[in-house]
Amino acid sequence: MGQYRTHVFVCTSGDTCPAQGEVEQFVKTLRAEALRANLKTEVRINKAGCFSQCGHGPMIVVYPDDVWYAGVQEADLKEIVESHILGGKPVERLVYNPGVKGPNKTPDAH
Amino acid sequence: MGQYRTHVFVCTSGDTCPAQGEVEQFVKTLRAEALRANLKTEVRINKAGCFSQCGHGPMIVVYPDDVWYAGVQEADLKEIVESHILGGKPVERLVYNPGVKGPNKTPDAH
């Protein structure tokens, strides 16, 4: 029933979330990457509010995969698009592990 | 890997989307219903931007279920929470069928 293969939401508020200008840039970059990959109709990028995961921002969530990213920086966006959205392989070093403060640098293999 | 059992996004812009005040009310109502159902930590409600499905708003999308609702009215919200979010049964009369203009009043059985 979904309208998009991949629907990406960027958080826009919270203590560690990006400032409004940065969010705009995140969205712009993600959309440009999706466009460049010819995924404009398959992928949608939206801003959203606070995800209530304070201390882990800037955060991005990719649905319907339900993959969460924490501590995302502008330089990571291209990799998220290429590896995850295009390639289907989440960027493990950025995947949010709620038991760990900050991005999960050493993903649990279990 | 997800942080919520159910993550609901309410569209906030577009020709037929609700005005800002209505969106605030939608979010407030959905959050109150989730709270009332003791689902505060399991369900997250967020505003998002335009879903690029012009003419079908107000829209709500429920992830990771990937169920889309079109033409949602305030009076429908309680039913969406009770039937879908609590009961796992989407409200078929509101489910968005992209081939149909407006909400899908007579869901296709196929």
PDB file of C-alpha atoms in Angstrom:
ATOM      1  CA  MET A   1       0.000   0.000   0.000  1.00  0.00           C
ATOM      2  CA  GLY A   2       2.990   2.301   0.400  1.00  0.00           C
ATOM      3  CA  GLN A   3       3.670   5.207  -1.911  1.00  0.00           C
ATOM      4  CA  TYR A   4       7.447   5.052  -1.724  1.00  0.00           C
ATOM      5  CA  ARG A   5      10.007   2.331  -1.744  1.00  0.00           C
ATOM      6  CA  THR A   6      11.914   4.367   0.798  1.00  0.00           C
ATOM      7  CA  HIS A   7      10.622   7.213   2.957  1.00  0.00           C
ATOM      8  CA  VAL A   8      13.276   9.094   4.871  1.00  0.00           C
ATOM      9  CA  PHE A   9      12.589  11.422   7.791  1.00  0.00           C
ATOM     10  CA  VAL A  10      15.076  13.900   9.193  1.00  0.00           C
ATOM     11  CA  CYS A  11      14.534  15.110  12.753  1.00  0.00           C
ATOM     12  CA  THR A  12      14.168  18.841  13.165  1.00  0.00           C
ATOM     13  CA  SER A  13      14.174  19.545  16.848  1.00  0.00           C
ATOM     14  CA  GLY A  14      15.754  18.433  20.066  1.00  0.00           C
ATOM     15  CA  ASP A  15      18.932  19.236  21.982  1.00  0.00           C
ATOM     16  CA  THR A  16      21.368  17.588  19.618  1.00  0.00           C
ATOM     17  CA  CYS A  17      19.361  17.810  16.459  1.00  0.00           C
ATOM     18  CA  PRO A  18      20.587  19.947  13.630  1.00  0.00           C
ATOM     19  CA  ALA A  19      19.615  23.602  13.488  1.00  0.00           C
ATOM     20  CA  GLN A  20      16.899  24.511  10.995  1.00  0.00           C
ATOM     21  CA  GLY A  21      19.453  25.539   8.348  1.00  0.00           C
ATOM     22  CA  GLU A  22      21.285  22.261   8.713  1.00  0.00           C
ATOM     23  CA  VAL A  23      18.055  20.284   8.382  1.00  0.00           C
ATOM     24  CA  GLU A  24      17.256  22.144   5.179  1.00  0.00           C
ATOM     25  CA  GLN A  25      20.718  21.252   3.917  1.00  0.00           C
ATOM     26  CA  PHE A  26      20.313  17.599   4.929  1.00  0.00           C
ATOM     27  CA  VAL A  27      17.005  17.403   3.070  1.00  0.00           C
ATOM     28  CA  LYS A  28      18.442  19.217   0.056  1.00  0.00           C
ATOM     29  CA  THR A  29      21.459  16.919  -0.084  1.00  0.00           C
ATOM     30  CA  LEU A  30      19.397  13.737   0.349  1.00  0.00           C
ATOM     31  CA  ARG A  31      16.963  14.855  -2.343  1.00  0.00           C
ATOM     32  CA  ALA A  32      19.793  15.745  -4.713  1.00  0.00           C
ATOM     33  CA  GLU A  33      21.400  12.351  -4.158  1.00  0.00           C
ATOM     34  CA  ALA A  34      18.078  10.575  -4.743  1.00  0.00           C
ATOM     35  CA  LEU A  35      17.542  12.606  -7.902  1.00  0.00           C
ATOM     36  CA  ARG A  36      21.055  11.859  -9.105  1.00  0.00           C
ATOM     37  CA  ALA A  37      20.347   8.156  -8.590  1.00  0.00           C
ATOM     38  CA  ASN A  38      17.140   8.501 -10.593  1.00  0.00           C
ATOM     39  CA  LEU A  39      15.042   7.599  -7.547  1.00  0.00           C
ATOM     40  CA  LYS A  40      12.879  10.706  -7.414  1.00  0.00           C
ATOM     41  CA  THR A  41       9.563   8.864  -7.603  1.00  0.00           C
ATOM     42  CA  GLU A  42      10.661   5.942  -5.435  1.00  0.00           C
ATOM     43  CA  VAL A  43      12.232   7.821  -2.577  1.00  0.00           C
ATOM     44  CA  ARG A  44      10.731  10.605  -0.494  1.00  0.00           C
ATOM     45  CA  ILE A  45      12.651  12.763   1.933  1.00  0.00           C
ATOM     46  CA  ASN A  46      10.752  14.682   4.623  1.00  0.00           C
ATOM     47  CA  LYS A  47      11.556  16.735   7.622  1.00  0.00           C
ATOM     48  CA  ALA A  48       9.800  15.625  10.798  1.00  0.00           C
ATOM     49  CA  GLY A  49       9.704  16.823  14.387  1.00  0.00           C
ATOM     50  CA  CYS A  50      11.504  15.506  17.436  1.00  0.00           C
ATOM     51  CA  PHE A  51      11.906  11.725  17.581  1.00  0.00           C
ATOM     52  CA  SER A  52      12.212  11.787  21.365  1.00  0.00           C
ATOM     53  CA  GLN A  53      15.637  10.146  21.351  1.00  0.00           C
ATOM     54  CA  CYS A  54      17.429  13.060  22.957  1.00  0.00           C
ATOM     55  CA  GLY A  55      21.207  13.034  22.860  1.00  0.00           C
ATOM     56  CA  HIS A  56      21.466  11.037  19.668  1.00  0.00           C
ATOM     57  CA  GLY A  57      20.799  13.606  17.001  1.00  0.00           C
ATOM     58  CA  PRO A  58      20.988  14.538  14.292  1.00  0.00           C
ATOM     59  CA  MET A  59      18.837  11.526  13.527  1.00  0.00           C
ATOM     60  CA  ILE A  60      17.422  10.068  10.362  1.00  0.00           C
ATOM     61  CA  VAL A  61      14.938   7.236  10.130  1.00  0.00           C
ATOM     62  CA  VAL A  62      14.403   5.198   6.985  1.00  0.00           C
ATOM     63  CA  TYR A  63      10.988   3.581   6.531  1.00  0.00           C
ATOM     64  CA  PRO A  64       9.544   1.067   5.937  1.00  0.00           C
ATOM     65  CA  ASP A  65      12.949  -0.481   6.694  1.00  0.00           C
ATOM     66  CA  ASP A  66      12.697   0.980  10.201  1.00  0.00           C
ATOM     67  CA  VAL A  67      16.415   1.689  10.283  1.00  0.00           C
ATOM     68  CA  TRP A  68      17.496   4.541  12.539  1.00  0.00           C
ATOM     69  CA  TYR A  69      20.651   6.593  12.221  1.00  0.00           C
ATOM     70  CA  ALA A  70      22.175   8.694  14.998  1.00  0.00           C
ATOM     71  CA  GLY A  71      24.771  11.438  15.006  1.00  0.00           C
ATOM     72  CA  VAL A  72      24.502  11.853  11.257  1.00  0.00           C
ATOM     73  CA  GLN A  73      26.687  14.465   9.618  1.00  0.00           C
ATOM     74  CA  GLU A  74      26.380  16.084   6.215  1.00  0.00           C
ATOM     75  CA  ALA A  75      29.372  14.037   5.040  1.00  0.00           C
ATOM     76  CA  ASP A  76      27.498  10.797   5.844  1.00  0.00           C
ATOM     77  CA  LEU A  77      24.458  11.463   3.674  1.00  0.00           C
ATOM     78  CA  LYS A  78      25.912  10.328   0.366  1.00  0.00           C
ATOM     79  CA  GLU A  79      26.955   7.039   1.951  1.00  0.00           C
ATOM     80  CA  ILE A  80      23.468   6.528   3.423  1.00  0.00           C
ATOM     81  CA  VAL A  81      21.924   7.043  -0.012  1.00  0.00           C
ATOM     82  CA  GLU A  82      24.432   4.924  -1.893  1.00  0.00           C
ATOM     83  CA  SER A  83      24.822   2.070   0.559  1.00  0.00           C
ATOM     84  CA  HIS A  84      21.384   1.868   2.108  1.00  0.00           C
ATOM     85  CA  ILE A  85      18.812   3.469  -0.171  1.00  0.00           C
ATOM     86  CA  LEU A  86      20.421   2.382  -3.421  1.00  0.00           C
ATOM     87  CA  GLY A  87      22.242  -0.725  -2.242  1.00  0.00           C
ATOM     88  CA  GLY A  88      19.935  -1.983   0.494  1.00  0.00           C
ATOM     89  CA  LYS A  89      22.816  -2.159   2.970  1.00  0.00           C
ATOM     90  CA  PRO A  90      22.432   0.074   6.041  1.00  0.00           C
ATOM     91  CA  VAL A  91      25.481   2.093   7.078  1.00  0.00           C
ATOM     92  CA  GLU A  92      26.237   0.095  10.210  1.00  0.00           C
ATOM     93  CA  ARG A  93      28.648   2.575  11.775  1.00  0.00           C
ATOM     94  CA  LEU A  94      25.801   5.092  12.010  1.00  0.00           C
ATOM     95  CA  VAL A  95      22.959   2.764  12.907  1.00  0.00           C
ATOM     96  CA  TYR A  96      21.311   3.786  16.129  1.00  0.00           C
ATOM     97  CA  ASN A  97      21.574   1.281  18.915  1.00  0.00           C
ATOM     98  CA  PRO A  98      19.356   2.606  21.685  1.00  0.00           C
ATOM     99  CA  GLY A  99      21.457   0.965  24.387  1.00  0.00           C
ATOM    100  CA  VAL A 100      24.497   2.970  23.342  1.00  0.00           C
ATOM    101  CA  LYS A 101      24.979   6.704  23.798  1.00  0.00           C
ATOM    102  CA  GLY A 102      25.646   8.236  20.423  1.00  0.00           C
ATOM    103  CA  PRO A 103      26.076   6.443  17.108  1.00  0.00           C
ATOM    104  CA  ASN A 104      26.832   2.768  17.285  1.00  0.00           C
ATOM    105  CA  LYS A 105      30.452   2.652  16.199  1.00  0.00           C
ATOM    106  CA  THR A 106      30.820  -1.037  16.886  1.00  0.00           C
ATOM    107  CA  PRO A 107      27.551  -2.661  15.884  1.00  0.00           C
ATOM    108  CA  ASP A 108      26.538  -5.695  17.858  1.00  0.00           C
ATOM    109  CA  ALA A 109      26.855  -8.786  15.694  1.00  0.00           C
ATOM    110  CA  HIS A 110      24.054 -10.595  17.508  1.00  0.00           C
TER     111      HIS A 110
ATOM    112  CA  MET B   1      16.191  -1.770  15.105  1.00  0.00           C
ATOM    113  CA  GLY B   2      13.179   0.513  15.298  1.00  0.00           C
ATOM    114  CA  GLN B   3      12.475   2.741  18.258  1.00  0.00           C
ATOM    115  CA  TYR B   4       8.699   2.554  18.035  1.00  0.00           C
ATOM    116  CA  ARG B   5       6.194  -0.117  17.344  1.00  0.00           C
ATOM    117  CA  THR B   6       4.236   2.437  15.388  1.00  0.00           C
ATOM    118  CA  HIS B   7       5.481   5.756  14.024  1.00  0.00           C
ATOM    119  CA  VAL B   8       2.774   8.001  12.642  1.00  0.00           C
ATOM    120  CA  PHE B   9       3.419  11.009  10.402  1.00  0.00           C
ATOM    121  CA  VAL B  10       0.878  13.721   9.662  1.00  0.00           C
ATOM    122  CA  CYS B  11       1.397  15.774   6.513  1.00  0.00           C
ATOM    123  CA  THR B  12       1.707  19.505   7.034  1.00  0.00           C
ATOM    124  CA  SER B  13       1.662  21.102   3.637  1.00  0.00           C
ATOM    125  CA  GLY B  14       0.082  20.793   0.234  1.00  0.00           C
ATOM    126  CA  ASP B  15      -3.099  21.980  -1.427  1.00  0.00           C
ATOM    127  CA  THR B  16      -5.501  19.766   0.468  1.00  0.00           C
ATOM    128  CA  CYS B  17      -3.470  19.232   3.597  1.00  0.00           C
ATOM    129  CA  PRO B  18      -4.723  20.590   6.858  1.00  0.00           C
ATOM    130  CA  ALA B  19      -3.814  24.109   7.921  1.00  0.00           C
ATOM    131  CA  GLN B  20      -1.128  24.405  10.571  1.00  0.00           C
ATOM    132  CA  GLY B  21      -3.681  24.682  13.386  1.00  0.00           C
ATOM    133  CA  GLU B  22      -5.454  21.565  12.196  1.00  0.00           C
ATOM    134  CA  VAL B  23      -2.188  19.651  12.042  1.00  0.00           C
ATOM    135  CA  GLU B  24      -1.424  20.656  15.608  1.00  0.00           C
ATOM    136  CA  GLN B  25      -4.862  19.408  16.598  1.00  0.00           C
ATOM    137  CA  PHE B  26      -4.407  16.133  14.699  1.00  0.00           C
ATOM    138  CA  VAL B  27      -1.090  15.532  16.460  1.00  0.00           C
ATOM    139  CA  LYS B  28      -2.550  16.515  19.819  1.00  0.00           C
ATOM    140  CA  THR B  29      -5.523  14.190  19.377  1.00  0.00           C
ATOM    141  CA  LEU B  30      -3.415  11.266  18.168  1.00  0.00           C
ATOM    142  CA  ARG B  31      -0.978  11.715  21.067  1.00  0.00           C
ATOM    143  CA  ALA B  32      -3.831  11.918  23.570  1.00  0.00           C
ATOM    144  CA  GLU B  33      -5.365   8.732  22.170  1.00  0.00           C
ATOM    145  CA  ALA B  34      -2.020   6.944  22.300  1.00  0.00           C
ATOM    146  CA  LEU B  35      -1.506   8.118  25.877  1.00  0.00           C
ATOM    147  CA  ARG B  36      -4.997   7.035  26.835  1.00  0.00           C
ATOM    148  CA  ALA B  37      -4.226   3.597  25.395  1.00  0.00           C
ATOM    149  CA  ASN B  38      -1.019   3.482  27.453  1.00  0.00           C
ATOM    150  CA  LEU B  39       1.074   3.421  24.282  1.00  0.00           C
ATOM    151  CA  LYS B  40       3.180   6.498  24.934  1.00  0.00           C
ATOM    152  CA  THR B  41       6.525   4.722  24.659  1.00  0.00           C
ATOM    153  CA  GLU B  42       5.486   2.426  21.824  1.00  0.00           C
ATOM    154  CA  VAL B  43       3.867   4.924  19.525  1.00  0.00           C
ATOM    155  CA  ARG B  44       5.310   8.170  18.229  1.00  0.00           C
ATOM    156  CA  ILE B  45       3.347  10.840  16.407  1.00  0.00           C
ATOM    157  CA  ASN B  46       5.206  13.402  14.291  1.00  0.00           C
ATOM    158  CA  LYS B  47       4.365  16.128  11.887  1.00  0.00           C
ATOM    159  CA  ALA B  48       6.130  15.874   8.542  1.00  0.00           C
ATOM    160  CA  GLY B  49       6.195  17.925   5.372  1.00  0.00           C
ATOM    161  CA  CYS B  50       4.423  17.393   2.085  1.00  0.00           C
ATOM    162  CA  PHE B  51       4.080  13.766   1.000  1.00  0.00           C
ATOM    163  CA  SER B  52       3.762  14.762  -2.654  1.00  0.00           C
ATOM    164  CA  GLN B  53       0.365  13.111  -3.064  1.00  0.00           C
ATOM    165  CA  CYS B  54      -1.485  16.314  -3.898  1.00  0.00           C
ATOM    166  CA  GLY B  55      -5.264  16.201  -3.819  1.00  0.00           C
ATOM    167  CA  HIS B  56      -5.478  13.445  -1.229  1.00  0.00           C
ATOM    168  CA  GLY B  57      -4.850  15.312   2.003  1.00  0.00           C
ATOM    169  CA  PRO B  58      -5.058  15.481   4.860  1.00  0.00           C
ATOM    170  CA  MET B  59      -2.826  12.425   4.849  1.00  0.00           C
ATOM    171  CA  ILE B  60      -1.395  10.259   7.551  1.00  0.00           C
ATOM    172  CA  VAL B  61       1.134   7.500   7.077  1.00  0.00           C
ATOM    173  CA  VAL B  62       1.727   4.749   9.607  1.00  0.00           C
ATOM    174  CA  TYR B  63       5.171   3.122   9.658  1.00  0.00           C
ATOM    175  CA  PRO B  64       6.671   0.584   9.598  1.00  0.00           C
ATOM    176  CA  ASP B  65       3.290  -0.802   8.474  1.00  0.00           C
ATOM    177  CA  ASP B  66       3.509   1.500   5.433  1.00  0.00           C
ATOM    178  CA  VAL B  67      -0.230   2.137   5.527  1.00  0.00           C
ATOM    179  CA  TRP B  68      -1.366   5.443   4.059  1.00  0.00           C
ATOM    180  CA  TYR B  69      -4.557   7.293   4.877  1.00  0.00           C
ATOM    181  CA  ALA B  70      -6.121  10.006   2.714  1.00  0.00           C
ATOM    182  CA  GLY B  71      -8.769  12.605   3.389  1.00  0.00           C
ATOM    183  CA  VAL B  72      -8.502  12.074   7.120  1.00  0.00           C
ATOM    184  CA  GLN B  73     -10.721  14.157   9.347  1.00  0.00           C
ATOM    185  CA  GLU B  74     -10.446  14.862  13.053  1.00  0.00           C
ATOM    186  CA  ALA B  75     -13.388  12.535  13.673  1.00  0.00           C
ATOM    187  CA  ASP B  76     -11.465   9.637  12.076  1.00  0.00           C
ATOM    188  CA  LEU B  77      -8.445   9.807  14.353  1.00  0.00           C
ATOM    189  CA  LYS B  78      -9.861   7.841  17.272  1.00  0.00           C
ATOM    190  CA  GLU B  79     -10.834   5.038  14.899  1.00  0.00           C
ATOM    191  CA  ILE B  80      -7.348   4.972  13.369  1.00  0.00           C
ATOM    192  CA  VAL B  81      -5.806   4.643  16.823  1.00  0.00           C
ATOM    193  CA  GLU B  82      -8.277   2.066  18.117  1.00  0.00           C
ATOM    194  CA  SER B  83      -8.627  -0.083  15.013  1.00  0.00           C
ATOM    195  CA  HIS B  84      -5.171   0.178  13.487  1.00  0.00           C
ATOM    196  CA  ILE B  85      -2.638   1.211  16.079  1.00  0.00           C
ATOM    197  CA  LEU B  86      -4.204  -0.704  18.951  1.00  0.00           C
ATOM    198  CA  GLY B  87      -5.969  -3.445  17.032  1.00  0.00           C
ATOM    199  CA  GLY B  88      -3.651  -3.933  14.074  1.00  0.00           C
ATOM    200  CA  LYS B  89      -6.533  -3.539  11.623  1.00  0.00           C
ATOM    201  CA  PRO B  90      -6.203  -0.606   9.203  1.00  0.00           C
ATOM    202  CA  VAL B  91      -9.302   1.554   8.713  1.00  0.00           C
ATOM    203  CA  GLU B  92     -10.015   0.388   5.189  1.00  0.00           C
ATOM    204  CA  ARG B  93     -12.479   3.148   4.285  1.00  0.00           C
ATOM    205  CA  LEU B  94      -9.676   5.690   4.702  1.00  0.00           C
ATOM    206  CA  VAL B  95      -6.805   3.720   3.254  1.00  0.00           C
ATOM    207  CA  TYR B  96      -5.190   5.547   0.383  1.00  0.00           C
ATOM    208  CA  ASN B  97      -5.456   3.796  -2.939  1.00  0.00           C
ATOM    209  CA  PRO B  98      -3.246   5.811  -5.277  1.00  0.00           C
ATOM    210  CA  GLY B  99      -5.350   4.904  -8.300  1.00  0.00           C
ATOM    211  CA  VAL B 100      -8.401   6.565  -6.771  1.00  0.00           C
ATOM    212  CA  LYS B 101      -8.921  10.280  -6.271  1.00  0.00           C
ATOM    213  CA  GLY B 102      -9.583  10.921  -2.625  1.00  0.00           C
ATOM    214  CA  PRO B 103     -10.018   8.363   0.110  1.00  0.00           C
ATOM    215  CA  ASN B 104     -10.784   4.853  -0.945  1.00  0.00           C
ATOM    216  CA  LYS B 105     -14.401   4.534   0.151  1.00  0.00           C
ATOM    217  CA  THR B 106     -14.860   1.138  -1.439  1.00  0.00           C
ATOM    218  CA  PRO B 107     -11.615  -0.729  -0.943  1.00  0.00           C
ATOM    219  CA  ASP B 108     -10.677  -3.093  -3.699  1.00  0.00           C
ATOM    220  CA  ALA B 109     -10.994  -6.658  -2.446  1.00  0.00           C
ATOM    221  CA  HIS B 110      -8.305  -7.918  -4.826  1.00  0.00           C
TER     222      HIS B 110
END
